[in-house]
mmCIF file of C-alpha atoms (C1' of nucleotides) in Angstrom:
data_model
loop_
_atom_site.group_PDB
_atom_site.id
_atom_site.type_symbol
_atom_site.label_atom_id
_atom_site.label_comp_id
_atom_site.label_asym_id
_atom_site.label_seq_id
_atom_site.Cartn_x
_atom_site.Cartn_y
_atom_site.Cartn_z
ATOM 1 C CA MET A 1 113.421 109.949 93.099
ATOM 2 C CA PRO A 2 112.968 107.524 90.238
ATOM 3 C CA ARG A 3 115.383 107.868 87.398
ATOM 4 C CA SER A 4 112.825 106.905 84.757
ATOM 5 C CA THR A 5 109.230 107.682 85.427
ATOM 6 C CA PRO A 6 106.412 106.487 83.221
ATOM 7 C CA PRO A 7 104.773 109.445 81.448
ATOM 8 C CA CYS A 8 101.526 109.054 83.342
ATOM 9 C CA PRO A 9 99.614 111.949 84.905
ATOM 10 C CA MET A 10 99.042 109.749 87.922
ATOM 11 C CA GLN A 11 102.756 109.280 88.359
ATOM 12 C CA ALA A 12 103.326 113.018 88.195
ATOM 13 C CA LEU A 13 100.933 113.478 91.073
ATOM 14 C CA LEU A 14 102.495 110.676 93.079
ATOM 15 C CA ASP A 15 105.978 112.033 92.497
ATOM 16 C CA LEU A 16 104.709 115.232 94.022
ATOM 17 C CA LEU A 17 103.416 113.540 97.157
ATOM 18 C CA THR A 18 106.181 111.032 97.357
ATOM 19 C CA GLY A 19 109.030 112.748 99.147
ATOM 20 C CA PRO A 20 109.437 112.439 102.850
ATOM 21 C CA TRP A 21 107.457 114.967 104.898
ATOM 22 C CA THR A 22 105.397 116.120 101.933
ATOM 23 C CA THR A 23 102.046 114.868 103.103
ATOM 24 C CA TYR A 24 102.956 115.843 106.609
ATOM 25 C CA ILE A 25 103.424 119.404 105.414
ATOM 26 C CA LEU A 26 100.089 119.315 103.630
ATOM 27 C CA TRP A 27 98.426 117.949 106.728
ATOM 28 C CA VAL A 28 99.833 120.778 108.840
ATOM 29 C CA LEU A 29 98.708 123.389 106.342
ATOM 30 C CA GLY A 30 95.306 121.734 106.139
ATOM 31 C CA THR A 31 94.676 121.679 109.872
ATOM 32 C CA ALA A 32 96.499 124.836 110.943
ATOM 33 C CA GLY A 33 95.669 127.014 107.951
ATOM 34 C CA GLU A 34 98.128 129.588 106.684
ATOM 35 C CA THR A 35 101.472 129.014 108.323
ATOM 36 C CA ARG A 36 104.789 130.817 108.283
ATOM 37 C CA PHE A 37 108.028 129.182 107.283
ATOM 38 C CA GLY A 38 109.477 129.053 110.767
ATOM 39 C CA ALA A 39 106.285 127.705 112.301
ATOM 40 C CA LEU A 40 106.073 125.095 109.584
ATOM 41 C CA ARG A 41 109.601 124.067 110.293
ATOM 42 C CA ARG A 42 108.836 123.719 113.971
ATOM 43 C CA ALA A 43 105.645 121.798 113.190
ATOM 44 C CA VAL A 44 107.560 119.254 111.137
ATOM 45 C CA PRO A 45 110.259 118.212 113.580
ATOM 46 C CA GLY A 46 113.346 116.744 111.980
ATOM 47 C CA ILE A 47 113.060 118.345 108.582
ATOM 48 C CA SER A 48 115.963 120.489 107.425
ATOM 49 C CA ALA A 49 115.389 124.015 106.225
ATOM 50 C CA ARG A 50 116.779 123.116 102.857
ATOM 51 C CA LEU A 51 114.429 120.219 102.285
ATOM 52 C CA LEU A 52 111.457 122.185 103.559
ATOM 53 C CA THR A 53 112.304 124.888 101.040
ATOM 54 C CA VAL A 54 112.537 122.349 98.248
ATOM 55 C CA ARG A 55 109.229 120.755 99.184
ATOM 56 C CA LEU A 56 107.449 124.076 99.392
ATOM 57 C CA ARG A 57 108.827 125.144 96.023
ATOM 58 C CA VAL A 58 107.621 121.970 94.335
ATOM 59 C CA LEU A 59 104.210 122.130 95.963
ATOM 60 C CA GLU A 60 103.942 125.749 94.907
ATOM 61 C CA GLN A 61 104.923 124.942 91.331
ATOM 62 C CA HIS A 62 102.141 122.391 91.193
ATOM 63 C CA GLY A 63 99.660 124.937 92.490
ATOM 64 C CA VAL A 64 98.910 122.990 95.640
ATOM 65 C CA ILE A 65 100.033 125.678 98.031
ATOM 66 C CA ALA A 66 100.304 129.443 97.746
ATOM 67 C CA ARG A 67 103.239 131.492 98.937
ATOM 68 C CA ARG A 68 102.590 134.938 100.326
ATOM 69 C CA VAL A 69 105.304 137.427 101.229
ATOM 70 C CA GLU A 70 104.816 140.352 103.550
ATOM 71 C CA SER A 71 107.476 142.948 102.848
ATOM 72 C CA THR A 72 108.193 143.777 106.433
ATOM 73 C CA THR A 73 111.628 143.627 107.961
ATOM 74 C CA PRO A 74 112.420 140.848 108.289
ATOM 75 C CA PRO A 75 110.080 139.727 105.508
ATOM 76 C CA GLN A 76 107.540 137.190 106.585
ATOM 77 C CA VAL A 77 106.570 134.366 104.281
ATOM 78 C CA SER A 78 103.388 132.372 104.720
ATOM 79 C CA TYR A 79 102.116 129.300 102.992
ATOM 80 C CA ALA A 80 98.555 128.075 102.640
ATOM 81 C CA LEU A 81 96.638 125.429 100.743
ATOM 82 C CA THR A 82 95.068 126.481 97.486
ATOM 83 C CA ARG A 83 91.810 125.017 96.223
ATOM 84 C CA ARG A 84 93.854 122.266 94.625
ATOM 85 C CA GLY A 85 95.542 121.664 97.914
ATOM 86 C CA GLU A 86 92.236 121.275 99.691
ATOM 87 C CA GLU A 87 91.004 118.888 97.048
ATOM 88 C CA LEU A 88 94.118 116.827 97.518
ATOM 89 C CA SER A 89 93.734 117.048 101.244
ATOM 90 C CA GLY A 90 90.362 115.349 101.028
ATOM 91 C CA ILE A 91 91.769 112.390 99.196
ATOM 92 C CA LEU A 92 94.697 112.192 101.553
ATOM 93 C CA ASP A 93 92.260 112.059 104.426
ATOM 94 C CA SER A 94 90.595 108.969 103.061
ATOM 95 C CA LEU A 95 94.007 107.471 102.440
ATOM 96 C CA ASN A 96 94.825 108.274 106.026
ATOM 97 C CA ASP A 97 91.703 106.484 107.217
ATOM 98 C CA VAL A 98 92.818 103.392 105.388
ATOM 99 C CA ALA A 99 96.321 103.722 106.765
ATOM 100 C CA ARG A 100 95.095 103.893 110.317
ATOM 101 C CA ARG A 101 92.903 100.859 109.864
ATOM 102 C CA TRP A 102 95.704 98.827 108.321
ATOM 103 C CA TYR A 103 98.534 99.929 110.528
ATOM 104 C CA PRO A 104 96.931 100.466 113.910
ATOM 105 C CA PRO A 105 98.898 102.891 116.058
ATOM 106 C CA THR A 106 101.340 100.835 118.076
ATOM 107 C CA PRO A 107 101.629 101.289 121.840
ATOM 108 C CA ALA A 108 105.252 102.162 121.150
ATOM 109 C CA ALA A 109 104.091 105.296 119.398
ATOM 110 C CA ASN A 110 102.841 106.872 122.583
ATOM 111 C CA GLN A 111 104.660 110.091 121.914
ATOM 112 C CA ARG A 112 102.710 110.493 118.731
ATOM 113 C CA ALA A 113 99.370 109.566 120.275
ATOM 114 C CA ALA A 114 98.374 113.187 120.571
ATOM 115 C CA HIS A 115 99.126 113.728 116.924
ATOM 116 C CA ASP A 116 97.285 110.597 115.832
ATOM 117 C CA ALA A 117 94.295 111.440 117.952
ATOM 118 C CA SER A 118 94.137 114.904 116.498
ATOM 119 C CA VAL A 119 93.996 113.657 112.946
ATOM 120 C CA PRO A 120 90.360 114.082 111.958
ATOM 121 C CA MET B 1 113.311 106.269 99.631
ATOM 122 C CA PRO B 2 113.409 108.467 102.679
ATOM 123 C CA ARG B 3 116.263 107.908 105.059
ATOM 124 C CA SER B 4 114.267 109.048 108.060
ATOM 125 C CA THR B 5 110.559 108.573 107.884
ATOM 126 C CA PRO B 6 108.190 110.009 110.432
ATOM 127 C CA PRO B 7 106.522 107.215 112.407
ATOM 128 C CA CYS B 8 103.144 107.871 110.877
ATOM 129 C CA PRO B 9 100.805 105.167 109.573
ATOM 130 C CA MET B 10 100.095 107.420 106.632
ATOM 131 C CA GLN B 11 103.748 107.499 105.721
ATOM 132 C CA ALA B 12 103.938 103.723 105.822
ATOM 133 C CA LEU B 13 101.155 103.533 103.281
ATOM 134 C CA LEU B 14 102.739 106.174 101.089
ATOM 135 C CA ASP B 15 106.102 104.461 101.213
ATOM 136 C CA LEU B 16 104.316 101.430 99.868
ATOM 137 C CA LEU B 17 102.799 103.288 96.935
ATOM 138 C CA THR B 18 105.752 105.507 96.342
ATOM 139 C CA GLY B 19 108.166 103.559 94.190
ATOM 140 C CA PRO B 20 108.073 103.875 90.449
ATOM 141 C CA TRP B 21 105.624 101.525 88.713
ATOM 142 C CA THR B 22 103.887 100.573 91.940
ATOM 143 C CA THR B 23 100.542 102.158 91.225
ATOM 144 C CA TYR B 24 100.873 101.132 87.621
ATOM 145 C CA ILE B 25 101.128 97.522 88.754
ATOM 146 C CA LEU B 26 98.094 97.935 90.958
ATOM 147 C CA TRP B 27 96.183 99.487 88.097
ATOM 148 C CA VAL B 28 97.000 96.572 85.827
ATOM 149 C CA LEU B 29 95.951 94.050 88.455
ATOM 150 C CA GLY B 30 92.794 96.038 89.116
ATOM 151 C CA THR B 31 91.688 96.206 85.513
ATOM 152 C CA ALA B 32 93.021 92.901 84.197
ATOM 153 C CA GLY B 33 92.370 90.783 87.266
ATOM 154 C CA GLU B 34 94.691 87.957 88.218
ATOM 155 C CA THR B 35 97.842 88.208 86.143
ATOM 156 C CA ARG B 36 100.940 86.069 85.780
ATOM 157 C CA PHE B 37 104.447 87.376 86.332
ATOM 158 C CA GLY B 38 105.426 87.376 82.684
ATOM 159 C CA ALA B 39 102.211 89.029 81.564
ATOM 160 C CA LEU B 40 102.604 91.648 84.271
ATOM 161 C CA ARG B 41 106.090 92.340 83.100
ATOM 162 C CA ARG B 42 104.875 92.811 79.556
ATOM 163 C CA ALA B 43 102.026 95.015 80.744
ATOM 164 C CA VAL B 44 104.450 97.342 82.523
ATOM 165 C CA PRO B 45 106.882 98.156 79.728
ATOM 166 C CA GLY B 46 110.278 99.304 80.886
ATOM 167 C CA ILE B 47 110.293 97.704 84.310
ATOM 168 C CA SER B 48 113.108 95.296 85.078
ATOM 169 C CA ALA B 49 112.330 91.802 86.297
ATOM 170 C CA ARG B 50 114.213 92.467 89.480
ATOM 171 C CA LEU B 51 112.287 95.596 90.362
ATOM 172 C CA LEU B 52 108.996 93.962 89.499
ATOM 173 C CA THR B 53 109.888 91.162 91.880
ATOM 174 C CA VAL B 54 110.756 93.610 94.633
ATOM 175 C CA ARG B 55 107.524 95.549 94.143
ATOM 176 C CA LEU B 56 105.392 92.430 94.185
ATOM 177 C CA ARG B 57 107.086 91.186 97.350
ATOM 178 C CA VAL B 58 106.459 94.434 99.172
ATOM 179 C CA LEU B 59 102.859 94.638 98.015
ATOM 180 C CA GLU B 60 102.341 91.061 99.115
ATOM 181 C CA GLN B 61 103.875 91.714 102.525
ATOM 182 C CA HIS B 62 101.415 94.537 103.005
ATOM 183 C CA GLY B 63 98.536 92.273 102.078
ATOM 184 C CA VAL B 64 97.584 94.327 99.056
ATOM 185 C CA ILE B 65 98.108 91.563 96.522
ATOM 186 C CA ALA B 66 98.018 87.793 96.783
ATOM 187 C CA ARG B 67 100.559 85.472 95.225
ATOM 188 C CA ARG B 68 99.354 82.112 93.962
ATOM 189 C CA VAL B 69 101.682 79.382 92.725
ATOM 190 C CA GLU B 70 100.580 76.535 90.505
ATOM 191 C CA SER B 71 102.995 73.656 90.881
ATOM 192 C CA THR B 72 103.195 72.796 87.240
ATOM 193 C CA THR B 73 106.437 72.585 85.302
ATOM 194 C CA PRO B 74 107.455 75.283 84.925
ATOM 195 C CA PRO B 75 105.612 76.630 87.960
ATOM 196 C CA GLN B 76 103.236 79.434 87.161
ATOM 197 C CA VAL B 77 102.875 82.337 89.540
ATOM 198 C CA SER B 78 99.865 84.621 89.491
ATOM 199 C CA TYR B 79 99.160 87.818 91.350
ATOM 200 C CA ALA B 80 95.803 89.371 92.157
ATOM 201 C CA LEU B 81 94.425 92.178 94.294
ATOM 202 C CA THR B 82 93.190 91.257 97.735
ATOM 203 C CA ARG B 83 90.299 93.035 99.399
ATOM 204 C CA ARG B 84 92.787 95.555 100.713
ATOM 205 C CA GLY B 85 94.094 95.991 97.221
ATOM 206 C CA GLU B 86 90.644 96.756 95.899
ATOM 207 C CA GLU B 87 90.025 99.237 98.660
ATOM 208 C CA LEU B 88 93.264 100.973 97.787
ATOM 209 C CA SER B 89 92.361 100.828 94.129
ATOM 210 C CA GLY B 90 89.251 102.860 94.779
ATOM 211 C CA ILE B 91 91.198 105.659 96.390
ATOM 212 C CA LEU B 92 93.815 105.548 93.668
ATOM 213 C CA ASP B 93 91.054 105.954 91.121
ATOM 214 C CA SER B 94 89.931 109.200 92.679
ATOM 215 C CA LEU B 95 93.533 110.311 92.843
ATOM 216 C CA ASN B 96 93.815 109.454 89.192
ATOM 217 C CA ASP B 97 90.776 111.576 88.389
ATOM 218 C CA VAL B 98 92.445 114.519 90.029
ATOM 219 C CA ALA B 99 95.699 113.806 88.240
ATOM 220 C CA ARG B 100 94.011 113.802 84.854
ATOM 221 C CA ARG B 101 92.238 117.045 85.551
ATOM 222 C CA TRP B 102 95.418 118.759 86.723
ATOM 223 C CA TYR B 103 97.827 117.359 84.192
ATOM 224 C CA PRO B 104 95.777 117.017 81.031
ATOM 225 C CA PRO B 105 97.223 114.380 78.710
ATOM 226 C CA THR B 106 99.633 116.181 76.411
ATOM 227 C CA PRO B 107 99.470 115.744 72.645
ATOM 228 C CA ALA B 108 103.089 114.601 72.922
ATOM 229 C CA ALA B 109 101.889 111.537 74.752
ATOM 230 C CA ASN B 110 100.263 110.097 71.692
ATOM 231 C CA GLN B 111 101.884 106.749 72.179
ATOM 232 C CA ARG B 112 100.190 106.482 75.517
ATOM 233 C CA ALA B 113 96.837 107.747 74.277
ATOM 234 C CA ALA B 114 95.460 104.242 74.119
ATOM 235 C CA HIS B 115 96.455 103.662 77.682
ATOM 236 C CA ASP B 116 95.081 106.937 78.902
ATOM 237 C CA ALA B 117 91.840 106.396 77.075
ATOM 238 C CA SER B 118 91.448 102.988 78.623
ATOM 239 C CA VAL B 119 91.805 104.287 82.128
ATOM 240 C CA PRO B 120 88.279 104.215 83.498
ATOM 241 C "C1'" DG C 1 121.037 70.710 69.687
ATOM 242 C "C1'" DG C 2 120.087 75.349 70.510
ATOM 243 C "C1'" DA C 3 116.936 78.993 71.545
ATOM 244 C "C1'" DA C 4 113.334 80.745 74.234
ATOM 245 C "C1'" DG C 5 110.099 81.115 78.081
ATOM 246 C "C1'" DT C 6 109.130 80.322 83.093
ATOM 247 C "C1'" DA C 7 110.005 83.053 87.795
ATOM 248 C "C1'" DG C 8 112.972 84.783 89.801
ATOM 249 C "C1'" DG C 9 118.159 85.403 92.670
ATOM 250 C "C1'" DT C 10 122.734 87.598 93.082
ATOM 251 C "C1'" DA C 11 126.324 90.891 92.411
ATOM 252 C "C1'" DT C 12 127.989 95.186 91.148
ATOM 253 C "C1'" DC C 13 127.671 100.115 89.745
ATOM 254 C "C1'" DT C 14 125.988 104.721 89.494
ATOM 255 C "C1'" DC C 15 123.652 108.804 90.087
ATOM 256 C "C1'" DA C 16 120.366 111.740 91.988
ATOM 257 C "C1'" DA C 17 118.152 112.825 96.257
ATOM 258 C "C1'" DA C 18 118.810 113.741 100.987
ATOM 259 C "C1'" DG C 19 121.797 115.302 104.803
ATOM 260 C "C1'" DT C 20 125.117 118.671 106.757
ATOM 261 C "C1'" DA C 21 126.990 122.922 107.368
ATOM 262 C "C1'" DA C 22 128.011 127.446 106.480
ATOM 263 C "C1'" DC C 23 126.515 131.822 104.903
ATOM 264 C "C1'" DC C 24 123.546 136.090 103.660
ATOM 265 C "C1'" DA C 25 121.146 140.808 104.845
ATOM 266 C "C1'" DC C 26 118.446 142.942 107.942
ATOM 267 C "C1'" DA C 27 116.378 144.462 112.350
ATOM 268 C "C1'" DC C 28 115.836 144.187 117.205
ATOM 269 C "C1'" DG C 29 117.319 143.950 122.121
ATOM 270 C "C1'" DC C 30 120.882 144.338 125.465
ATOM 271 C "C1'" DG D 1 129.187 145.222 119.116
ATOM 272 C "C1'" DC D 2 127.194 140.766 120.018
ATOM 273 C "C1'" DG D 3 123.814 137.504 119.908
ATOM 274 C "C1'" DT D 4 119.010 136.143 118.098
ATOM 275 C "C1'" DG D 5 115.477 135.353 114.685
ATOM 276 C "C1'" DT D 6 113.806 135.832 109.949
ATOM 277 C "C1'" DG D 7 113.668 133.046 105.278
ATOM 278 C "C1'" DG D 8 116.140 131.226 102.835
ATOM 279 C "C1'" DT D 9 120.771 129.959 99.371
ATOM 280 C "C1'" DT D 10 125.047 127.706 98.300
ATOM 281 C "C1'" DA D 11 128.474 124.174 98.515
ATOM 282 C "C1'" DC D 12 130.003 119.679 99.849
ATOM 283 C "C1'" DT D 13 129.249 114.870 101.270
ATOM 284 C "C1'" DT D 14 126.797 110.668 101.651
ATOM 285 C "C1'" DT D 15 123.803 106.770 100.775
ATOM 286 C "C1'" DG D 16 120.678 103.883 99.085
ATOM 287 C "C1'" DA D 17 117.377 102.875 95.459
ATOM 288 C "C1'" DG D 18 117.297 101.645 90.812
ATOM 289 C "C1'" DA D 19 119.756 99.926 86.643
ATOM 290 C "C1'" DT D 20 122.485 96.400 84.540
ATOM 291 C "C1'" DA D 21 124.210 92.099 83.762
ATOM 292 C "C1'" DC D 22 124.467 87.411 84.524
ATOM 293 C "C1'" DC D 23 122.916 83.108 86.963
ATOM 294 C "C1'" DT D 24 119.580 79.084 88.162
ATOM 295 C "C1'" DA D 25 116.633 74.633 86.588
ATOM 296 C "C1'" DC D 26 113.253 72.902 83.933
ATOM 297 C "C1'" DT D 27 110.389 72.389 79.520
ATOM 298 C "C1'" DT D 28 108.894 73.097 75.050
ATOM 299 C "C1'" DC D 29 109.448 74.494 70.428
ATOM 300 C "C1'" DC D 30 111.984 74.687 65.974
#
DNA sequence: GGAAGTAGGTATCTCAAAGTAACCACACGC
DNA sequence: GCGTGTGGTTACTTTGAGATACCTACTTCC
């Protein structure tokens, strides 16, 4: 992202949320609860495995999500929101309210109507 | 920014806020009120004139700030938050609260202490 | 007369983030 | 033994956002 970022705590948080899919991932984890890597990947259509991995690593480093490994074969990895993640989720919800008031869902977005309608 | 963005109103709003300096600009306009281009540039140290122009254009297109030109010589251009901008500002404030709890201002950021302290 | 401030526009360059693709070990089913 | 799914990692390529530098036209200050 930006080459030079102002040393502002706010900016650090925004850099975290900034990448494509990031809030989408948080929204999925918030509504679906703990989710496995593969399911997450299927829930975020279009994302590459590599980028999903990167996003999850960053979110984990910031303590927004928790990674849990079950040592089965094959090992299963699940991700869930932490308390921080839920706190963030609340703010993102209000941001989402604003977004939906400002950019009303277009008729062209029929395919996504189900998704939009399911957003609390 | 992202090459492929999910067609989500939320993402549109985040794309708006995403770029470096963007929220900083909004914070300045929120606390200082209507501000002229030059003053804004001085208030956001490190930003280039070009990028400031781009940011202001985008924010204006989204109806978050208003651009007002006084036809003096030289013409003076001022920017201020619109009602949308103030609404956004409120949410950004709560996001900022979270940011400052999660990433406590480091002692290394002494230069910015004045700024941080002045954030409401 | 020359510098500086006003609010940008234009052109070019570069580098880091995103995309793409291949690969891994392991187990299961056929 | 061959394909499928699991949860990634590694390497290579691309592209587009940001940086940089220079331009306008006008006025005021020194």
